[in-house]
Amino acid sequence: MLSTPVLPQEILALIVRLLRRNGQALLNLCLTSSCFLGEARNLLYSDIRIRKSRFTVSRNNNPILLEVAKSDKLFLTLTDHNTSLAALVQSFAYLTDFPCNNDEYMSLVNRAFRLINNVKHLTLCSDVVIPGLFDGCTFQLESLCCTATDSLKHTAGQNEICRFLSTQPNLKSLLLDWQQGPLPLTLCPKLETIRGGNKSIECLLPGRSTVRHLEWIRHETYRDLPIPIHKLSAELSNMTVLALGGINDRIPLKSLTPYLKSLGVLRLMGFAKGRGIDELEHDVSRLSKLRTFVWSTEKFRFSQSGPDQRSLGQDMEKQRTLTESWFTKMDTMGKLESLCCTATGTPTRAAAQDEICHFLSSQPNLKSILLDWPESPRPFTLKLDTTREVYHPLSTAALSNVTVLALKGMHDRIPLRSLIPYLNSLRVLRLMGFGDWGMVDLENNLPKLSKLHTFVWSSGSFRLSYSNRDEYSLGQGREQQKRLTDRWFTKMDTLDKVYFQACDIRFGVGCYTCWRRGDNEPVYVDHKETLVANGLSFWFG
C-alpha cells in the first residue's frame, strides 16, 4: 500500500495562503486532507479585527453592532469550543466601543483575553476601558494602541491602565491618550516608539532614553496646548524617525530642529501655522543627518491660500528649487535611491513633466521611482530629440539603475515604449491608467524588458480595455488575461508573476488576480501582497 506523500510545511503554507480569500475552497481543502488544517488555522486566527458597522441587529430589544454580534461566536470558539486556537492569535484589534452595558459579553471578552497568551499587538479603539478587562491576562505585548479617552479622565481608568502596563515590560510601541502627568518611568522600560498629541508626548516622553521613533500627531478634534520643547531636548536628540503633523496646524519644525541631532527620517503632515514655504526652505536643511524626507498633504501645494491658479502653477518650480537646495546643502541626502512623486495639483502638465524629469536626471542612484503624472488630457510635448520619440531627461542614464518603476496617470501617461531602451535593470513594473499606445503596443513591448520579474496592471474598473469596456467584461476578462500572460511567459524567461486589478466586489477593494508562471488559473491576492510587498504602493495624507 502506497503511503500518503508528505508535503513540506512551506508548500502547505503557500497553498493555504493562495486560498485565503475563498472560504469555501479553504474549507474543502481541509476536508480533503487534514494536513492543511494547521496552516489554515494559523491563517484565520493570527490576525483578528472586530470592526464598526452601520448595520445593527437586535438582542433583547437592545441594538448592538453587527460585528459585535458576530464576535460572540468568535469568542465562544476561542473560550469554549476549541481553546487551542486562542494560542494562534498574534494581533488583535477591537475597532469600536465596547458594549459596556453588556456584562455577559464583557466577561466573554475577558475570558478570551486570558487565553490569547501569544498576542503581540493589541489595539483597543474604545473610549472606555472596563475595570477588570485585563484581569488574569498573561500575554506580553510589543505594541499597544489604546484610545480610552473617557476612562483615562478618571482615577479608576488611570489605575487600570497603569496596572496593566506594569505587566508589560517588553512593550516597544505605545499610543495612549494620557494627559494626567508623567507616566512612571518604571512602566514600559523598553519603549522605542511613542505616538500621540502634544499632551501625550509631554507626559510619556520625558526620561525615556530608549525611544527612537516619535509620531507627534495633533489631536483630530481639539487643539492641544503648547508644550515647553526645551524640556524634551535630551529625548529629542535621540530621535532617528519623526512623523510630525495632524489635521489641525502642527508645531513648527523650527522649534524642534536645534534638538533633532540624530534624525534620519522626517515626515511632515500638513502645514505649520505661519511657516509655509520658509519652513521647508530653511528648517529642513538644518537637519544635518537627514536621509529621507516625506511631505504628506492632501494637495501637494506650497501655498496655504485658496487654489490660486498662479500659485499652483509655480508648485513644481518650487519643488525643484527646494530639492536642489537640500541636496546641495545636505551631504547625507546626496544619494537618493527611492522617490515617490505626485503632481496632481499642478494644472500645467508640460511644466510638471519638465521639472520632474529635470530632477530625476540629477539622481543617477535612483533604484525605485513611483511617479504620478499630472491629470490632464493634453498630449506630451517635451522631446529630448525631435528626430525620435524620446521624452526629455527621463531617457538619460538616470533610469539605467532603476529596478522598481510605477507610472500613473488618470487620462494618459508617458508611453512605455519611450522608456524601454533605458530600463536595463528593471525587475518590477506597475502601470496605472492608460498610455497612448493601446493594448497591442503593451502586448508587444513588455517582452522587451529583458530582466522583468513582476508586472502589475492597475487599471481599475476599466479592466483590460479603455476604448471598449464591454469587450472585456468580468466574463471575458480572465480569457484575455490568460492570452496575454501566456504570450508574455513564453517570450520572457525572467517573468514570474503578473497581476491584474480585479473588478469583482466579492473580493473587496484593492484585490488583484495573480497569474504565476506554469499556472492555468489565477489566484486572488490583496493589495499588500501585490503592491506593498513589491515596493509599489503610493501613499498619501
XYZ file of C-alpha atoms in Angstrom:
541
model
C 0.000 0.000 0.000
C 1.406 3.345 -1.048
C 1.896 5.860 1.733
C 0.450 9.349 1.506
C 3.146 11.780 0.307
C 4.233 14.309 2.902
C 4.440 17.874 1.619
C 6.965 20.295 3.129
C 5.448 22.797 5.534
C 6.429 25.671 3.227
C 4.365 24.172 0.394
C 1.354 23.629 2.658
C 1.555 27.244 3.818
C 1.777 28.518 0.238
C -1.258 26.506 -0.920
C -3.366 27.697 2.010
C -2.278 31.299 1.507
C -3.434 31.239 -2.106
C -6.956 30.314 -0.952
C -7.265 32.724 1.950
C -9.908 34.856 0.190
C -12.061 31.888 -0.768
C -13.578 30.457 2.402
C -15.425 27.605 0.713
C -12.343 26.464 -1.190
C -10.289 26.610 2.008
C -12.908 24.517 3.809
C -12.971 21.944 1.006
C -9.179 21.771 1.044
C -9.109 20.996 4.770
C -11.868 18.392 4.346
C -9.844 16.769 1.577
C -6.712 16.436 3.690
C -6.165 17.216 7.346
C -2.543 18.137 6.637
C -3.770 21.595 5.597
C -5.724 22.185 8.792
C -2.850 23.554 10.858
C -1.832 26.151 8.269
C -5.460 27.145 7.698
C -5.922 27.777 11.412
C -2.766 29.873 11.540
C -4.018 31.946 8.631
C -7.513 32.508 10.014
C -6.660 33.269 13.622
C -3.281 35.039 13.547
C -4.826 38.483 12.950
C -8.287 39.207 14.403
C -10.109 42.506 13.817
C -13.553 43.411 15.114
C -14.889 46.398 13.230
C -17.584 49.017 13.487
C -20.601 48.705 11.190
C -23.569 50.736 10.023
C -25.832 47.731 10.394
C -27.327 46.589 13.687
C -29.234 43.585 14.933
C -31.437 43.353 17.982
C -30.707 41.389 21.099
C -33.154 41.656 23.985
C -34.537 44.775 22.273
C -31.128 46.468 22.554
C -29.386 47.253 19.226
C -25.745 46.168 19.068
C -23.240 46.360 16.258
C -23.357 43.502 13.793
C -19.662 42.839 14.142
C -20.044 42.649 17.914
C -22.840 40.133 17.414
C -20.609 38.074 15.138
C -17.747 38.310 17.599
C -19.837 36.366 20.131
C -19.257 33.247 18.059
C -15.578 34.022 17.692
C -15.062 34.470 21.436
C -17.077 31.335 22.186
C -14.891 29.400 19.752
C -11.752 30.639 21.497
C -13.023 30.081 25.033
C -15.290 27.020 24.850
C -15.251 25.139 21.561
C -11.527 24.998 20.774
C -9.295 26.821 23.223
C -6.126 25.777 21.394
C -6.987 28.280 18.650
C -6.505 31.185 21.057
C -2.779 30.484 21.181
C -2.546 31.243 17.440
C -3.622 34.895 17.790
C -0.705 37.273 17.170
C -2.590 40.525 16.567
C -5.961 41.584 17.998
C -7.840 44.805 17.197
C -11.203 45.852 18.646
C -12.052 48.808 16.409
C -15.230 50.029 18.083
C -16.565 50.875 21.533
C -17.130 48.066 23.996
C -20.829 47.435 24.811
C -20.290 48.455 28.430
C -23.854 47.654 29.498
C -23.497 44.014 28.485
C -21.751 42.329 31.433
C -22.088 38.877 29.908
C -20.349 39.951 26.715
C -17.533 41.765 28.532
C -16.954 38.700 30.700
C -16.621 36.689 27.498
C -14.073 39.205 26.148
C -12.012 38.899 29.331
C -12.061 35.096 29.115
C -10.798 35.329 25.546
C -8.085 37.812 26.541
C -6.836 35.402 29.186
C -6.440 32.688 26.551
C -4.762 34.649 23.720
C -1.490 34.475 25.602
C 0.709 34.767 22.485
C -0.760 38.026 21.169
C 1.914 40.670 20.457
C -0.079 43.586 19.042
C -3.240 44.901 20.715
C -5.481 47.747 19.504
C -8.462 48.968 21.540
C -10.379 51.821 19.903
C -12.868 52.243 22.736
C -13.447 55.375 24.794
C -13.897 53.189 27.851
C -11.620 50.615 29.463
C -13.709 48.248 31.533
C -12.290 47.590 35.021
C -11.095 44.013 35.131
C -10.768 43.718 31.347
C -7.138 42.587 31.658
C -7.558 40.503 34.818
C -5.656 37.236 34.504
C -4.012 38.152 31.173
C -0.516 36.740 30.682
C 0.323 37.941 27.165
C 3.431 40.079 26.649
C 2.779 42.826 24.097
C 5.182 44.502 21.697
C 2.732 47.251 20.715
C -0.381 48.760 22.309
C -2.820 51.286 20.860
C -5.428 52.405 23.396
C -7.696 55.419 22.858
C -9.589 55.209 26.158
C -10.139 58.972 26.325
C -13.090 58.954 28.724
C -11.766 56.309 31.096
C -8.394 57.998 31.495
C -10.050 61.126 32.848
C -10.957 59.199 35.986
C -8.833 57.582 38.663
C -10.302 54.120 38.102
C -9.341 54.121 34.415
C -5.883 55.519 35.112
C -5.224 52.855 37.726
C -6.465 50.122 35.382
C -4.113 51.184 32.582
C -1.124 51.650 34.908
C -1.726 48.259 36.470
C -1.859 46.661 33.037
C 1.265 48.479 31.760
C 3.162 47.287 34.823
C 2.763 43.750 33.459
C 4.204 44.668 30.018
C 7.976 45.138 30.439
C 8.669 44.263 26.775
C 6.333 46.851 25.223
C 8.100 48.675 22.362
C 5.362 50.826 20.786
C 2.676 52.821 22.612
C -0.213 55.050 21.565
C -2.048 56.206 24.687
C -4.181 59.313 25.199
C -2.558 60.001 28.567
C -2.861 63.542 29.976
C -2.607 63.006 33.734
C 1.016 63.961 34.312
C 4.218 61.973 33.754
C 3.770 58.257 33.279
C 6.029 56.444 35.777
C 9.342 55.513 34.163
C 9.130 52.075 35.743
C 6.373 51.313 33.226
C 7.408 50.194 29.725
C 11.198 50.427 30.221
C 11.954 49.146 26.683
C 9.713 51.583 24.808
C 11.072 52.529 21.363
C 8.081 54.232 19.680
C 5.609 56.767 21.102
C 2.562 58.118 19.256
C 0.248 60.882 20.411
C -0.629 64.582 20.608
C 1.093 67.401 22.473
C -0.132 66.499 25.939
C 0.503 62.792 25.492
C 4.050 63.465 24.283
C 4.688 65.780 27.228
C 3.560 63.089 29.668
C 5.031 59.983 28.022
C 8.364 61.056 26.520
C 10.407 62.724 29.331
C 13.096 60.491 30.774
C 12.748 57.723 28.151
C 16.178 57.428 26.568
C 15.240 54.261 24.648
C 12.661 55.983 22.391
C 13.944 56.482 18.829
C 10.699 56.788 16.852
C 8.208 59.588 17.575
C 4.849 60.145 15.858
C 3.798 63.583 17.074
C 0.269 63.837 15.714
C -2.021 66.665 16.733
C -5.407 65.546 18.052
C -8.155 65.485 15.411
C -10.974 67.036 17.430
C -9.365 69.602 19.708
C -6.347 71.860 19.747
C -3.574 70.695 22.017
C -1.992 73.196 24.346
C 1.603 74.150 23.501
C 4.336 72.425 25.452
C 7.828 73.611 26.505
C 10.054 71.976 23.884
C 13.277 72.641 25.793
C 12.166 70.197 28.479
C 12.332 67.417 25.878
C 15.750 68.347 24.473
C 17.556 65.211 25.676
C 14.857 62.853 24.396
C 14.520 64.648 21.028
C 18.264 64.389 20.441
C 17.881 60.581 20.383
C 15.180 60.524 17.688
C 16.049 58.871 14.388
C 12.494 58.847 12.957
C 9.938 61.652 13.387
C 6.432 61.992 11.951
C 5.018 65.437 12.675
C 1.575 66.729 11.791
C -2.159 66.346 12.115
C -5.485 67.700 10.869
C -5.010 70.927 12.812
C -1.931 73.059 12.233
C 1.128 71.407 13.710
C 4.040 72.549 15.786
C 6.612 74.444 13.644
C 9.622 72.364 12.703
C 11.828 75.361 13.546
C 11.184 74.862 17.256
C 12.465 71.263 17.067
C 15.454 71.405 14.699
C 18.006 72.507 17.348
C 17.350 69.272 19.238
C 16.985 66.751 16.372
C 20.684 65.916 16.182
C 20.251 62.250 15.187
C 17.191 62.472 12.912
C 17.500 60.395 9.746
C 13.842 60.184 8.612
C 11.325 63.048 8.723
C 7.697 63.103 7.626
C 5.731 66.363 7.767
C 1.945 66.220 7.533
C 0.015 69.417 6.885
C 1.268 72.944 7.451
C 2.619 74.738 10.493
C 0.687 77.941 11.057
C 2.583 80.953 9.786
C 5.507 78.955 8.371
C 4.613 77.842 4.852
C 7.416 77.634 2.323
C 10.029 79.090 4.693
C 9.762 76.015 6.880
C 10.738 73.723 4.036
C 13.342 76.041 2.576
C 15.278 76.775 5.750
C 14.358 74.394 8.560
C 14.660 71.034 6.799
C 18.196 71.783 5.621
C 19.292 72.310 9.233
C 18.843 68.607 9.991
C 22.433 67.533 9.473
C 21.839 63.748 9.442
C 18.581 63.622 7.485
C 18.496 60.940 4.772
C 14.785 60.656 3.978
C 12.167 63.424 3.828
C 8.437 62.956 3.156
C 5.916 65.763 2.862
C 2.336 64.497 3.065
C -0.504 66.879 2.337
C -3.926 66.324 0.855
C -2.912 68.590 -2.017
C 0.820 68.801 -2.607
C 0.925 72.586 -2.790
C 3.233 75.191 -1.381
C 0.583 77.842 -0.835
C -1.764 77.752 2.140
C -4.191 80.128 0.477
C -7.022 79.117 -1.812
C -6.455 77.357 -5.139
C -4.962 80.362 -6.879
C -4.019 79.322 -10.398
C -0.763 81.275 -10.391
C 0.447 79.769 -7.116
C -0.444 76.270 -8.279
C 1.450 76.801 -11.482
C 4.589 77.610 -9.507
C 4.467 74.490 -7.326
C 6.736 72.329 -9.417
C 9.313 75.074 -9.817
C 9.413 75.466 -6.038
C 9.759 71.717 -5.597
C 12.736 71.684 -7.941
C 14.375 74.666 -6.233
C 13.875 73.151 -2.800
C 15.204 69.715 -3.646
C 18.258 71.128 -5.410
C 18.932 73.279 -2.351
C 18.564 70.320 0.020
C 20.831 68.020 -1.948
C 23.426 70.788 -2.235
C 23.425 71.689 1.452
C 22.944 68.238 2.957
C 25.637 65.645 2.307
C 23.547 62.917 3.932
C 20.871 63.280 1.220
C 23.386 63.142 -1.612
C 22.292 59.695 -2.803
C 18.568 59.377 -3.358
C 17.603 55.742 -4.000
C 13.797 55.868 -3.769
C 11.373 58.554 -4.956
C 7.581 58.786 -4.753
C 6.394 61.910 -6.568
C 2.831 63.121 -7.124
C 1.894 66.238 -9.030
C -1.891 66.035 -9.257
C -2.278 69.626 -8.033
C -0.339 71.151 -10.933
C -2.502 72.430 -13.799
C 0.310 72.807 -16.349
C 1.205 69.330 -17.493
C 4.172 70.333 -19.617
C 5.775 72.289 -16.783
C 5.262 69.415 -14.394
C 6.867 66.939 -16.793
C 9.793 69.235 -17.361
C 10.559 69.851 -13.696
C 10.080 66.243 -12.583
C 12.301 64.970 -15.375
C 14.925 67.608 -14.644
C 15.096 66.445 -11.049
C 15.204 62.751 -11.961
C 18.058 63.328 -14.359
C 20.200 64.610 -11.486
C 19.724 61.431 -9.424
C 21.730 58.584 -11.016
C 21.463 56.419 -7.890
C 17.695 56.019 -8.086
C 16.560 52.409 -7.854
C 12.841 52.945 -7.235
C 10.565 55.525 -8.907
C 6.842 55.881 -8.206
C 5.652 58.655 -10.493
C 2.166 60.158 -10.757
C 1.837 62.451 -13.778
C -0.495 65.472 -13.506
C -4.081 64.896 -14.553
C -4.566 66.455 -17.944
C -5.779 65.180 -21.316
C -3.155 67.216 -23.181
C -0.574 65.196 -25.139
C 3.107 65.077 -24.318
C 5.052 67.889 -25.954
C 8.546 67.600 -24.483
C 11.145 65.773 -26.537
C 14.832 65.413 -25.915
C 15.491 64.544 -29.557
C 12.954 65.731 -32.137
C 14.003 63.011 -34.567
C 12.979 60.238 -32.193
C 10.058 59.570 -29.905
C 12.063 60.123 -26.735
C 10.925 62.347 -23.911
C 13.190 64.748 -22.048
C 15.839 63.634 -19.492
C 13.875 60.565 -18.390
C 15.769 58.819 -21.156
C 19.170 59.531 -19.625
C 21.391 57.193 -17.622
C 19.289 58.026 -14.545
C 16.997 55.137 -15.488
C 19.699 52.542 -16.012
C 19.840 51.555 -12.320
C 16.084 51.594 -11.676
C 14.754 48.196 -10.584
C 11.241 49.296 -9.493
C 9.054 51.629 -11.570
C 5.423 52.701 -11.202
C 3.814 55.072 -13.709
C 0.422 56.590 -13.045
C -1.877 58.958 -14.901
C -5.627 59.481 -14.853
C -6.049 60.305 -18.535
C -2.823 59.182 -20.139
C 0.763 58.749 -19.068
C 4.210 58.562 -20.520
C 4.355 55.807 -23.183
C 6.199 52.735 -22.002
C 7.906 52.241 -25.347
C 9.802 55.524 -24.936
C 11.432 54.266 -21.729
C 12.150 50.627 -22.560
C 15.600 51.224 -24.152
C 16.847 52.754 -20.897
C 15.320 50.379 -18.327
C 18.156 47.889 -18.436
C 17.813 46.787 -14.794
C 14.030 46.890 -14.326
C 12.591 43.949 -12.371
C 9.231 45.293 -11.133
C 6.817 47.426 -13.197
C 3.412 48.848 -12.331
C 1.258 50.721 -14.846
C -1.771 52.739 -13.728
C -4.173 54.360 -16.141
C -3.659 54.223 -19.877
C -0.917 55.383 -22.197
C -1.483 56.399 -25.797
C -0.091 53.110 -27.048
C -3.102 50.778 -26.714
C -3.369 47.083 -25.961
C -1.324 45.854 -28.924
C 1.667 48.014 -28.053
C 1.675 46.764 -24.452
C 1.427 43.186 -25.645
C 4.398 43.606 -27.951
C 6.582 45.983 -25.938
C 6.527 44.387 -22.492
C 8.707 41.434 -23.629
C 11.449 43.944 -24.488
C 12.142 44.389 -20.763
C 14.732 41.644 -20.561
C 15.007 41.447 -16.748
C 11.375 41.996 -15.759
C 10.241 39.677 -12.964
C 6.890 41.180 -11.862
C 4.285 43.185 -13.793
C 1.256 44.878 -12.197
C -1.546 46.461 -14.200
C -3.757 48.658 -12.027
C -6.419 49.693 -14.489
C -9.295 49.875 -12.006
C -12.818 49.432 -13.276
C -11.643 49.773 -16.890
C -10.255 46.247 -16.621
C -8.281 45.469 -19.768
C -9.662 47.925 -22.271
C -10.234 51.662 -22.115
C -11.704 52.018 -25.589
C -14.323 49.290 -25.197
C -15.239 48.469 -21.615
C -17.830 45.856 -22.548
C -15.454 43.825 -24.685
C -13.537 42.538 -21.675
C -16.265 42.267 -19.094
C -15.972 40.119 -15.994
C -16.890 37.038 -18.013
C -14.308 37.575 -20.749
C -11.610 39.343 -18.769
C -9.999 36.171 -17.495
C -9.659 34.739 -21.005
C -7.972 37.918 -22.167
C -5.661 37.894 -19.153
C -4.654 34.299 -19.850
C -3.948 35.045 -23.509
C -1.717 37.964 -22.541
C 0.136 36.175 -19.763
C 0.715 33.043 -21.855
C 2.283 35.197 -24.548
C 4.464 37.069 -22.052
C 5.589 33.947 -20.186
C 6.559 32.346 -23.496
C 8.633 35.309 -24.646
C 10.113 36.362 -21.281
C 12.261 33.881 -19.382
C 12.580 36.127 -16.328
C 8.882 36.997 -15.886
C 7.366 35.104 -12.954
C 4.197 36.949 -11.846
C 1.573 39.155 -13.500
C -1.130 40.987 -11.533
C -4.357 42.488 -12.888
C -6.572 44.669 -10.727
C -9.779 42.730 -10.067
C -13.246 44.189 -10.517
C -15.214 41.624 -8.527
C -16.873 43.123 -5.433
C -16.874 39.700 -3.770
C -13.161 40.065 -3.125
C -13.138 43.646 -1.864
C -11.408 46.841 -2.923
C -7.759 46.606 -3.891
C -7.901 42.950 -4.879
C -5.829 41.569 -7.772
C -5.762 38.407 -9.836
C -2.264 36.934 -9.805
C -1.050 34.772 -12.678
C 2.101 32.774 -11.975
C 4.274 31.006 -14.488
C 3.015 27.470 -15.038
C -0.476 28.047 -13.576
C -3.631 27.666 -15.653
C -5.788 29.701 -13.283
C -5.100 32.888 -11.312
C -5.464 33.365 -7.570
C -6.928 36.380 -5.801
C -4.494 38.364 -3.654
C -4.818 41.595 -1.683
C -3.059 44.925 -2.245
C -0.426 44.169 0.395
C 0.877 41.141 -1.457
C 0.578 42.901 -4.812
C 1.805 46.420 -4.110
C 3.366 46.754 -0.666
C 5.431 43.569 -0.915
C 6.810 44.685 -4.287
C 7.533 48.284 -3.211
C 4.828 49.726 -5.470
C 2.433 51.387 -3.059
C 1.674 55.104 -3.388
C 0.610 56.610 -0.051
C -0.747 59.997 0.904
C -2.088 62.027 3.837
